Amino acid sequence: MRRPFIAGNWKMNTHRAEAIALAEGVVKAAAGVDGVDLAVCPPSCYLDAVGKALAGSKVLLGAQNMYFEKDGAFTGELSAAMLRDLGCTYVILGHSERRHILGETDALINKKVHAALAAGLIPILCVGELLAEREAGQTMSVIRRQFDGSLAGLSADQLKTVVIAYEPVWAIGTGKVATPQQAEEVHLALRKLIAERYNAAVADVVRIQYGGSVKPSNAADLLKQADIDGALVGGASLKADQFLGIVAGAL
Ligand code: PEP
């Protein structure tokens, strides 16, 4: 049985005091929640402060990005070990904003995935098609390319620990959520792809989150689909009550 996992991606939002207050709000609201894994991913400059606000709670800390090298002349970058030092359990990798705005390739993302795992971080690996790709009937070929490229060289044991987030790009930050059927179709196909590339036992344990305009009003219908194991939440994770409203949909 896969345990649901809801993570908030705060993106480049909040200021220091807001980030701490939001983390405290999530901790308070999550106090009575059982049976769901929870994480928040604040901007990197607030990881330390948010980590302190989460200390001792069931809400874990995640980063939104990292670089694959261990150390050296990489101005502006953070290593996996630095994120571990800051108390991170998770790191989002291959988010569509990094793929499409910052030009990250599957090859680069793959190096980051390996570096994250080597340092003991759990990658939340994002995949998803553009609207034009969906309309051209290319959704699964895009997902397959991203899966094969971003996760190349992982052992079955490594893949079992990775979280995959299916995030159709046309649904991110647009208010246009995928229908539960559209999302489930891709999640099921992804699980079959894992079974093909690895085996059925691995496919059975890998958690696949849905992301893209998830809100308290649509969360339960998405999360009750057989192959949707949680949500990666952007906009709605910036309000503790909305984030917890989504969590309630997983219970
Ligand atoms: C995201 O950024 O991962 C995301 C899903 O954003 P939103 O929930 O705002 O669509």
PDB file of C-alpha atoms and ligand atoms in Angstrom:
ATOM      1  CA  MET A   1       0.000   0.000   0.000  1.00  0.00           C
ATOM      2  CA  ARG A   2       1.504   3.336  -1.031  1.00  0.00           C
ATOM      3  CA  ARG A   3       1.293   6.068   1.594  1.00  0.00           C
ATOM      4  CA  PRO A   4      -0.054   9.346   0.192  1.00  0.00           C
ATOM      5  CA  PHE A   5       2.461  12.186  -0.018  1.00  0.00           C
ATOM      6  CA  ILE A   6       1.469  15.845  -0.303  1.00  0.00           C
ATOM      7  CA  ALA A   7       4.215  18.417  -0.870  1.00  0.00           C
ATOM      8  CA  GLY A   8       4.015  22.182  -1.206  1.00  0.00           C
ATOM      9  CA  ASN A   9       6.223  23.942  -3.743  1.00  0.00           C
ATOM     10  CA  TRP A  10       6.384  27.561  -2.622  1.00  0.00           C
ATOM     11  CA  LYS A  11       8.423  28.521  -5.706  1.00  0.00           C
ATOM     12  CA  MET A  12       9.924  32.069  -5.554  1.00  0.00           C
ATOM     13  CA  ASN A  13       7.318  33.304  -3.073  1.00  0.00           C
ATOM     14  CA  THR A  14       7.206  34.506   0.536  1.00  0.00           C
ATOM     15  CA  HIS A  15       9.562  36.686   2.531  1.00  0.00           C
ATOM     16  CA  ARG A  16      11.360  35.511   5.640  1.00  0.00           C
ATOM     17  CA  ALA A  17       8.619  36.313   8.176  1.00  0.00           C
ATOM     18  CA  GLU A  18       5.886  35.020   5.849  1.00  0.00           C
ATOM     19  CA  ALA A  19       7.781  31.786   5.230  1.00  0.00           C
ATOM     20  CA  ILE A  20       8.161  31.153   8.963  1.00  0.00           C
ATOM     21  CA  ALA A  21       4.510  31.998   9.650  1.00  0.00           C
ATOM     22  CA  LEU A  22       3.358  29.723   6.795  1.00  0.00           C
ATOM     23  CA  ALA A  23       5.518  26.853   8.071  1.00  0.00           C
ATOM     24  CA  GLU A  24       4.143  27.345  11.589  1.00  0.00           C
ATOM     25  CA  GLY A  25       0.590  27.396  10.202  1.00  0.00           C
ATOM     26  CA  VAL A  26       1.161  24.140   8.306  1.00  0.00           C
ATOM     27  CA  VAL A  27       2.685  22.471  11.384  1.00  0.00           C
ATOM     28  CA  LYS A  28      -0.258  23.523  13.535  1.00  0.00           C
ATOM     29  CA  ALA A  29      -2.862  22.414  11.026  1.00  0.00           C
ATOM     30  CA  ALA A  30      -1.064  19.120  10.363  1.00  0.00           C
ATOM     31  CA  ALA A  31      -0.803  18.175  14.031  1.00  0.00           C
ATOM     32  CA  GLY A  32      -3.851  15.909  13.953  1.00  0.00           C
ATOM     33  CA  VAL A  33      -3.207  14.424  10.505  1.00  0.00           C
ATOM     34  CA  ASP A  34      -2.177  10.779  10.266  1.00  0.00           C
ATOM     35  CA  GLY A  35      -1.467   8.443   7.392  1.00  0.00           C
ATOM     36  CA  VAL A  36      -0.111  11.054   4.958  1.00  0.00           C
ATOM     37  CA  ASP A  37       3.480  12.157   4.388  1.00  0.00           C
ATOM     38  CA  LEU A  38       3.863  15.938   4.246  1.00  0.00           C
ATOM     39  CA  ALA A  39       6.586  18.286   3.051  1.00  0.00           C
ATOM     40  CA  VAL A  40       7.069  21.941   2.209  1.00  0.00           C
ATOM     41  CA  CYS A  41       9.673  23.253  -0.229  1.00  0.00           C
ATOM     42  CA  PRO A  42      10.435  26.929   0.509  1.00  0.00           C
ATOM     43  CA  PRO A  43      12.886  29.138  -1.407  1.00  0.00           C
ATOM     44  CA  SER A  44      16.447  28.024  -0.635  1.00  0.00           C
ATOM     45  CA  CYS A  45      17.275  31.195   1.317  1.00  0.00           C
ATOM     46  CA  TYR A  46      14.567  30.277   3.852  1.00  0.00           C
ATOM     47  CA  LEU A  47      15.314  26.550   4.165  1.00  0.00           C
ATOM     48  CA  ASP A  48      17.155  27.091   7.427  1.00  0.00           C
ATOM     49  CA  ALA A  49      14.457  29.241   9.032  1.00  0.00           C
ATOM     50  CA  VAL A  50      11.608  27.037   7.785  1.00  0.00           C
ATOM     51  CA  GLY A  51      13.488  23.918   8.911  1.00  0.00           C
ATOM     52  CA  LYS A  52      13.611  25.373  12.418  1.00  0.00           C
ATOM     53  CA  ALA A  53       9.869  26.115  12.323  1.00  0.00           C
ATOM     54  CA  LEU A  54       9.194  22.496  11.247  1.00  0.00           C
ATOM     55  CA  ALA A  55      11.485  20.939  13.863  1.00  0.00           C
ATOM     56  CA  GLY A  56       9.838  18.098  15.771  1.00  0.00           C
ATOM     57  CA  SER A  57       6.770  18.085  13.529  1.00  0.00           C
ATOM     58  CA  LYS A  58       5.621  15.558  10.937  1.00  0.00           C
ATOM     59  CA  VAL A  59       6.154  18.075   8.120  1.00  0.00           C
ATOM     60  CA  LEU A  60       9.458  17.457   6.342  1.00  0.00           C
ATOM     61  CA  LEU A  61      11.624  19.918   4.467  1.00  0.00           C
ATOM     62  CA  GLY A  62      12.335  19.887   0.734  1.00  0.00           C
ATOM     63  CA  ALA A  63      14.352  22.062  -1.624  1.00  0.00           C
ATOM     64  CA  GLN A  64      13.227  23.202  -5.064  1.00  0.00           C
ATOM     65  CA  ASN A  65      16.494  22.536  -6.887  1.00  0.00           C
ATOM     66  CA  MET A  66      20.189  21.668  -6.457  1.00  0.00           C
ATOM     67  CA  TYR A  67      23.348  21.224  -8.517  1.00  0.00           C
ATOM     68  CA  PHE A  68      24.949  17.845  -9.159  1.00  0.00           C
ATOM     69  CA  GLU A  69      28.582  18.677  -8.349  1.00  0.00           C
ATOM     70  CA  LYS A  70      29.846  18.095  -4.800  1.00  0.00           C
ATOM     71  CA  ASP A  71      31.576  21.485  -4.422  1.00  0.00           C
ATOM     72  CA  GLY A  72      33.701  23.952  -6.354  1.00  0.00           C
ATOM     73  CA  ALA A  73      33.373  26.954  -8.633  1.00  0.00           C
ATOM     74  CA  PHE A  74      29.649  26.887  -9.363  1.00  0.00           C
ATOM     75  CA  THR A  75      28.521  30.375  -8.437  1.00  0.00           C
ATOM     76  CA  GLY A  76      25.004  30.568  -7.101  1.00  0.00           C
ATOM     77  CA  GLU A  77      24.476  26.813  -6.848  1.00  0.00           C
ATOM     78  CA  LEU A  78      23.791  24.551  -3.857  1.00  0.00           C
ATOM     79  CA  SER A  79      24.995  20.959  -3.517  1.00  0.00           C
ATOM     80  CA  ALA A  80      23.039  17.973  -2.265  1.00  0.00           C
ATOM     81  CA  ALA A  81      25.230  17.841   0.864  1.00  0.00           C
ATOM     82  CA  MET A  82      24.410  21.489   1.611  1.00  0.00           C
ATOM     83  CA  LEU A  83      20.703  20.685   1.382  1.00  0.00           C
ATOM     84  CA  ARG A  84      21.197  17.719   3.742  1.00  0.00           C
ATOM     85  CA  ASP A  85      23.032  20.069   6.114  1.00  0.00           C
ATOM     86  CA  LEU A  86      20.009  22.367   6.055  1.00  0.00           C
ATOM     87  CA  GLY A  87      17.783  19.462   7.079  1.00  0.00           C
ATOM     88  CA  CYS A  88      16.219  18.642   3.714  1.00  0.00           C
ATOM     89  CA  THR A  89      14.705  15.213   3.129  1.00  0.00           C
ATOM     90  CA  TYR A  90      13.437  15.922  -0.393  1.00  0.00           C
ATOM     91  CA  VAL A  91      14.504  17.889  -3.444  1.00  0.00           C
ATOM     92  CA  ILE A  92      12.272  18.741  -6.400  1.00  0.00           C
ATOM     93  CA  LEU A  93      14.127  18.045  -9.654  1.00  0.00           C
ATOM     94  CA  GLY A  94      13.120  18.666 -13.256  1.00  0.00           C
ATOM     95  CA  HIS A  95      10.220  20.975 -12.448  1.00  0.00           C
ATOM     96  CA  SER A  96       8.692  22.257 -15.690  1.00  0.00           C
ATOM     97  CA  GLU A  97       9.685  25.825 -14.803  1.00  0.00           C
ATOM     98  CA  ARG A  98      13.310  24.699 -14.654  1.00  0.00           C
ATOM     99  CA  ARG A  99      12.952  22.641 -17.828  1.00  0.00           C
ATOM    100  CA  HIS A 100      11.161  25.309 -19.873  1.00  0.00           C
ATOM    101  CA  ILE A 101      12.261  28.660 -18.405  1.00  0.00           C
ATOM    102  CA  LEU A 102      15.790  27.742 -17.290  1.00  0.00           C
ATOM    103  CA  GLY A 103      16.533  25.240 -20.043  1.00  0.00           C
ATOM    104  CA  GLU A 104      17.270  22.144 -17.953  1.00  0.00           C
ATOM    105  CA  THR A 105      17.686  18.976 -20.004  1.00  0.00           C
ATOM    106  CA  ASP A 106      16.980  15.372 -19.065  1.00  0.00           C
ATOM    107  CA  ALA A 107      20.743  14.744 -19.088  1.00  0.00           C
ATOM    108  CA  LEU A 108      21.346  17.490 -16.507  1.00  0.00           C
ATOM    109  CA  ILE A 109      18.383  16.397 -14.404  1.00  0.00           C
ATOM    110  CA  ASN A 110      19.699  12.818 -14.478  1.00  0.00           C
ATOM    111  CA  LYS A 111      23.025  13.951 -12.978  1.00  0.00           C
ATOM    112  CA  LYS A 112      21.120  15.807 -10.265  1.00  0.00           C
ATOM    113  CA  VAL A 113      18.976  12.739  -9.478  1.00  0.00           C
ATOM    114  CA  HIS A 114      22.098  10.590  -9.027  1.00  0.00           C
ATOM    115  CA  ALA A 115      23.803  13.234  -6.874  1.00  0.00           C
ATOM    116  CA  ALA A 116      20.698  13.662  -4.715  1.00  0.00           C
ATOM    117  CA  LEU A 117      20.386   9.925  -4.100  1.00  0.00           C
ATOM    118  CA  ALA A 118      24.099   9.588  -3.347  1.00  0.00           C
ATOM    119  CA  ALA A 119      23.740  12.259  -0.660  1.00  0.00           C
ATOM    120  CA  GLY A 120      20.636  10.680   0.879  1.00  0.00           C
ATOM    121  CA  LEU A 121      18.049  13.097  -0.513  1.00  0.00           C
ATOM    122  CA  ILE A 122      14.785  11.833  -1.999  1.00  0.00           C
ATOM    123  CA  PRO A 123      14.196  13.333  -5.442  1.00  0.00           C
ATOM    124  CA  ILE A 124      10.704  14.429  -6.433  1.00  0.00           C
ATOM    125  CA  LEU A 125      11.192  14.063 -10.185  1.00  0.00           C
ATOM    126  CA  CYS A 126       8.738  16.066 -12.280  1.00  0.00           C
ATOM    127  CA  VAL A 127       7.575  15.037 -15.735  1.00  0.00           C
ATOM    128  CA  GLY A 128       4.815  16.476 -17.896  1.00  0.00           C
ATOM    129  CA  GLU A 129       3.788  17.497 -21.372  1.00  0.00           C
ATOM    130  CA  LEU A 130       3.118  20.924 -22.874  1.00  0.00           C
ATOM    131  CA  LEU A 131      -0.371  21.719 -24.164  1.00  0.00           C
ATOM    132  CA  ALA A 132       0.800  21.497 -27.803  1.00  0.00           C
ATOM    133  CA  GLU A 133       2.306  18.075 -27.094  1.00  0.00           C
ATOM    134  CA  ARG A 134      -0.952  16.832 -25.551  1.00  0.00           C
ATOM    135  CA  GLU A 135      -2.944  18.191 -28.483  1.00  0.00           C
ATOM    136  CA  ALA A 136      -0.569  16.450 -30.890  1.00  0.00           C
ATOM    137  CA  GLY A 137      -1.152  13.129 -29.094  1.00  0.00           C
ATOM    138  CA  GLN A 138       2.431  13.056 -27.803  1.00  0.00           C
ATOM    139  CA  THR A 139       1.743  12.962 -24.048  1.00  0.00           C
ATOM    140  CA  MET A 140       3.108   9.479 -23.417  1.00  0.00           C
ATOM    141  CA  SER A 141       6.080   9.809 -25.744  1.00  0.00           C
ATOM    142  CA  VAL A 142       7.106  12.969 -23.833  1.00  0.00           C
ATOM    143  CA  ILE A 143       6.638  11.244 -20.470  1.00  0.00           C
ATOM    144  CA  ARG A 144       8.638   8.214 -21.651  1.00  0.00           C
ATOM    145  CA  ARG A 145      11.463  10.430 -22.924  1.00  0.00           C
ATOM    146  CA  GLN A 146      11.605  12.381 -19.652  1.00  0.00           C
ATOM    147  CA  PHE A 147      11.386   9.206 -17.532  1.00  0.00           C
ATOM    148  CA  ASP A 148      14.107   7.384 -19.475  1.00  0.00           C
ATOM    149  CA  GLY A 149      16.371  10.430 -19.663  1.00  0.00           C
ATOM    150  CA  SER A 150      15.960  11.808 -16.153  1.00  0.00           C
ATOM    151  CA  LEU A 151      16.088   8.464 -14.372  1.00  0.00           C
ATOM    152  CA  ALA A 152      18.707   6.698 -16.511  1.00  0.00           C
ATOM    153  CA  GLY A 153      21.042   4.360 -14.653  1.00  0.00           C
ATOM    154  CA  LEU A 154      18.999   4.040 -11.446  1.00  0.00           C
ATOM    155  CA  SER A 155      18.870   0.624  -9.799  1.00  0.00           C
ATOM    156  CA  ALA A 156      15.510  -0.826  -8.855  1.00  0.00           C
ATOM    157  CA  ASP A 157      16.237  -0.108  -5.182  1.00  0.00           C
ATOM    158  CA  GLN A 158      17.053   3.518  -5.988  1.00  0.00           C
ATOM    159  CA  LEU A 159      13.944   4.003  -8.113  1.00  0.00           C
ATOM    160  CA  LYS A 160      11.757   2.631  -5.314  1.00  0.00           C
ATOM    161  CA  THR A 161      12.729   5.611  -3.151  1.00  0.00           C
ATOM    162  CA  VAL A 162      12.145   8.257  -5.840  1.00  0.00           C
ATOM    163  CA  VAL A 163       8.849  10.167  -5.953  1.00  0.00           C
ATOM    164  CA  ILE A 164       7.596  10.993  -9.451  1.00  0.00           C
ATOM    165  CA  ALA A 165       5.320  13.994  -9.965  1.00  0.00           C
ATOM    166  CA  TYR A 166       3.198  14.003 -13.112  1.00  0.00           C
ATOM    167  CA  GLU A 167       2.642  17.693 -13.805  1.00  0.00           C
ATOM    168  CA  PRO A 168       1.020  18.516 -17.156  1.00  0.00           C
ATOM    169  CA  VAL A 169       2.577  21.887 -17.966  1.00  0.00           C
ATOM    170  CA  TRP A 170      -0.751  23.285 -19.202  1.00  0.00           C
ATOM    171  CA  ALA A 171      -2.234  22.708 -15.736  1.00  0.00           C
ATOM    172  CA  ILE A 172       0.512  24.380 -13.680  1.00  0.00           C
ATOM    173  CA  GLY A 173      -0.512  27.724 -12.258  1.00  0.00           C
ATOM    174  CA  THR A 174      -3.283  28.055 -14.851  1.00  0.00           C
ATOM    175  CA  GLY A 175      -6.320  26.994 -12.831  1.00  0.00           C
ATOM    176  CA  LYS A 176      -6.910  24.333 -15.545  1.00  0.00           C
ATOM    177  CA  VAL A 177      -6.654  21.112 -13.583  1.00  0.00           C
ATOM    178  CA  ALA A 178      -6.444  17.786 -15.419  1.00  0.00           C
ATOM    179  CA  THR A 179      -9.614  15.765 -14.930  1.00  0.00           C
ATOM    180  CA  PRO A 180      -9.172  12.799 -12.589  1.00  0.00           C
ATOM    181  CA  GLN A 181      -9.528  10.537 -15.677  1.00  0.00           C
ATOM    182  CA  GLN A 182      -6.863  12.439 -17.668  1.00  0.00           C
ATOM    183  CA  ALA A 183      -4.470  12.307 -14.722  1.00  0.00           C
ATOM    184  CA  GLU A 184      -5.170   8.643 -13.881  1.00  0.00           C
ATOM    185  CA  GLU A 185      -4.607   7.624 -17.506  1.00  0.00           C
ATOM    186  CA  VAL A 186      -1.054   9.034 -17.412  1.00  0.00           C
ATOM    187  CA  HIS A 187      -0.335   7.746 -13.894  1.00  0.00           C
ATOM    188  CA  LEU A 188      -1.387   4.232 -14.897  1.00  0.00           C
ATOM    189  CA  ALA A 189       0.707   4.440 -18.073  1.00  0.00           C
ATOM    190  CA  LEU A 190       3.682   5.639 -16.017  1.00  0.00           C
ATOM    191  CA  ARG A 191       3.277   2.709 -13.639  1.00  0.00           C
ATOM    192  CA  LYS A 192       3.174   0.318 -16.600  1.00  0.00           C
ATOM    193  CA  LEU A 193       6.330   1.976 -17.932  1.00  0.00           C
ATOM    194  CA  ILE A 194       8.082   1.370 -14.588  1.00  0.00           C
ATOM    195  CA  ALA A 195       6.976  -2.289 -14.726  1.00  0.00           C
ATOM    196  CA  GLU A 196       8.352  -2.569 -18.281  1.00  0.00           C
ATOM    197  CA  ARG A 197      11.683  -0.935 -17.475  1.00  0.00           C
ATOM    198  CA  TYR A 198      12.064  -2.580 -14.026  1.00  0.00           C
ATOM    199  CA  ASN A 199       9.378  -4.970 -12.792  1.00  0.00           C
ATOM    200  CA  ALA A 200       5.871  -5.068 -11.316  1.00  0.00           C
ATOM    201  CA  ALA A 201       7.113  -5.014  -7.716  1.00  0.00           C
ATOM    202  CA  VAL A 202       8.999  -1.750  -8.284  1.00  0.00           C
ATOM    203  CA  ALA A 203       6.032  -0.245 -10.162  1.00  0.00           C
ATOM    204  CA  ASP A 204       3.834  -1.134  -7.222  1.00  0.00           C
ATOM    205  CA  VAL A 205       5.821   0.862  -4.656  1.00  0.00           C
ATOM    206  CA  VAL A 206       6.867   4.010  -6.550  1.00  0.00           C
ATOM    207  CA  ARG A 207       4.744   6.956  -5.488  1.00  0.00           C
ATOM    208  CA  ILE A 208       3.410   9.131  -8.301  1.00  0.00           C
ATOM    209  CA  GLN A 209       2.044  12.540  -7.320  1.00  0.00           C
ATOM    210  CA  TYR A 210      -0.186  14.671  -9.521  1.00  0.00           C
ATOM    211  CA  GLY A 211       0.570  18.389  -9.802  1.00  0.00           C
ATOM    212  CA  GLY A 212      -1.216  21.210 -11.613  1.00  0.00           C
ATOM    213  CA  SER A 213      -3.808  23.546 -10.080  1.00  0.00           C
ATOM    214  CA  VAL A 214      -4.684  21.195  -7.219  1.00  0.00           C
ATOM    215  CA  LYS A 215      -7.042  22.861  -4.739  1.00  0.00           C
ATOM    216  CA  PRO A 216      -9.136  21.698  -1.794  1.00  0.00           C
ATOM    217  CA  SER A 217     -12.157  21.556  -4.149  1.00  0.00           C
ATOM    218  CA  ASN A 218     -10.603  19.127  -6.649  1.00  0.00           C
ATOM    219  CA  ALA A 219      -8.109  17.221  -4.483  1.00  0.00           C
ATOM    220  CA  ALA A 220     -10.304  14.368  -3.237  1.00  0.00           C
ATOM    221  CA  ASP A 221     -11.459  13.349  -6.736  1.00  0.00           C
ATOM    222  CA  LEU A 222      -7.876  13.278  -7.982  1.00  0.00           C
ATOM    223  CA  LEU A 223      -6.458  11.540  -4.927  1.00  0.00           C
ATOM    224  CA  LYS A 224      -9.002   8.734  -4.940  1.00  0.00           C
ATOM    225  CA  GLN A 225      -7.731   7.508  -8.326  1.00  0.00           C
ATOM    226  CA  ALA A 226      -5.942   4.175  -7.978  1.00  0.00           C
ATOM    227  CA  ASP A 227      -2.570   5.343  -9.289  1.00  0.00           C
ATOM    228  CA  ILE A 228      -2.477   8.891  -7.873  1.00  0.00           C
ATOM    229  CA  ASP A 229      -0.505   8.751  -4.637  1.00  0.00           C
ATOM    230  CA  GLY A 230      -0.457  12.371  -3.618  1.00  0.00           C
ATOM    231  CA  ALA A 231      -0.015  15.880  -4.914  1.00  0.00           C
ATOM    232  CA  LEU A 232       2.687  18.424  -5.604  1.00  0.00           C
ATOM    233  CA  VAL A 233       0.992  21.717  -4.888  1.00  0.00           C
ATOM    234  CA  GLY A 234       2.106  25.171  -6.002  1.00  0.00           C
ATOM    235  CA  GLY A 235      -0.239  28.147  -5.513  1.00  0.00           C
ATOM    236  CA  ALA A 236      -2.534  26.503  -2.977  1.00  0.00           C
ATOM    237  CA  SER A 237       0.428  25.580  -0.747  1.00  0.00           C
ATOM    238  CA  LEU A 238       0.954  29.258   0.080  1.00  0.00           C
ATOM    239  CA  LYS A 239      -2.037  29.232   2.453  1.00  0.00           C
ATOM    240  CA  ALA A 240      -1.876  26.747   5.323  1.00  0.00           C
ATOM    241  CA  ASP A 241      -5.648  26.179   5.354  1.00  0.00           C
ATOM    242  CA  GLN A 242      -5.754  25.442   1.607  1.00  0.00           C
ATOM    243  CA  PHE A 243      -2.752  23.133   1.807  1.00  0.00           C
ATOM    244  CA  LEU A 244      -4.389  21.225   4.646  1.00  0.00           C
ATOM    245  CA  GLY A 245      -7.683  21.237   2.723  1.00  0.00           C
ATOM    246  CA  ILE A 246      -5.822  19.308   0.006  1.00  0.00           C
ATOM    247  CA  VAL A 247      -4.306  16.982   2.588  1.00  0.00           C
ATOM    248  CA  ALA A 248      -7.830  16.252   3.831  1.00  0.00           C
ATOM    249  CA  GLY A 249      -8.637  14.996   0.343  1.00  0.00           C
ATOM    250  CA  ALA A 250      -6.046  12.247   0.779  1.00  0.00           C
ATOM    251  CA  LEU A 251      -7.524  10.883   4.025  1.00  0.00           C
TER     252      LEU A 251
HETATM  253  C1  PEP B   1       3.816  23.268  -9.217  1.00  0.00           C
HETATM  254  O1  PEP B   1       4.444  24.296  -9.311  1.00  0.00           O
HETATM  255  O2  PEP B   1       4.432  22.203  -9.053  1.00  0.00           O
HETATM  256  C2  PEP B   1       2.355  23.326  -9.310  1.00  0.00           C
HETATM  257  C3  PEP B   1       1.709  22.210  -9.417  1.00  0.00           C
HETATM  258  O3  PEP B   1       1.781  24.581  -9.282  1.00  0.00           O
HETATM  259  P1  PEP B   1       0.196  24.912  -9.128  1.00  0.00           P
HETATM  260  O4  PEP B   1      -0.350  24.016  -8.061  1.00  0.00           O
HETATM  261  O5  PEP B   1       0.145  26.359  -8.766  1.00  0.00           O
HETATM  262  O6  PEP B   1      -0.429  24.617 -10.469  1.00  0.00           O
END
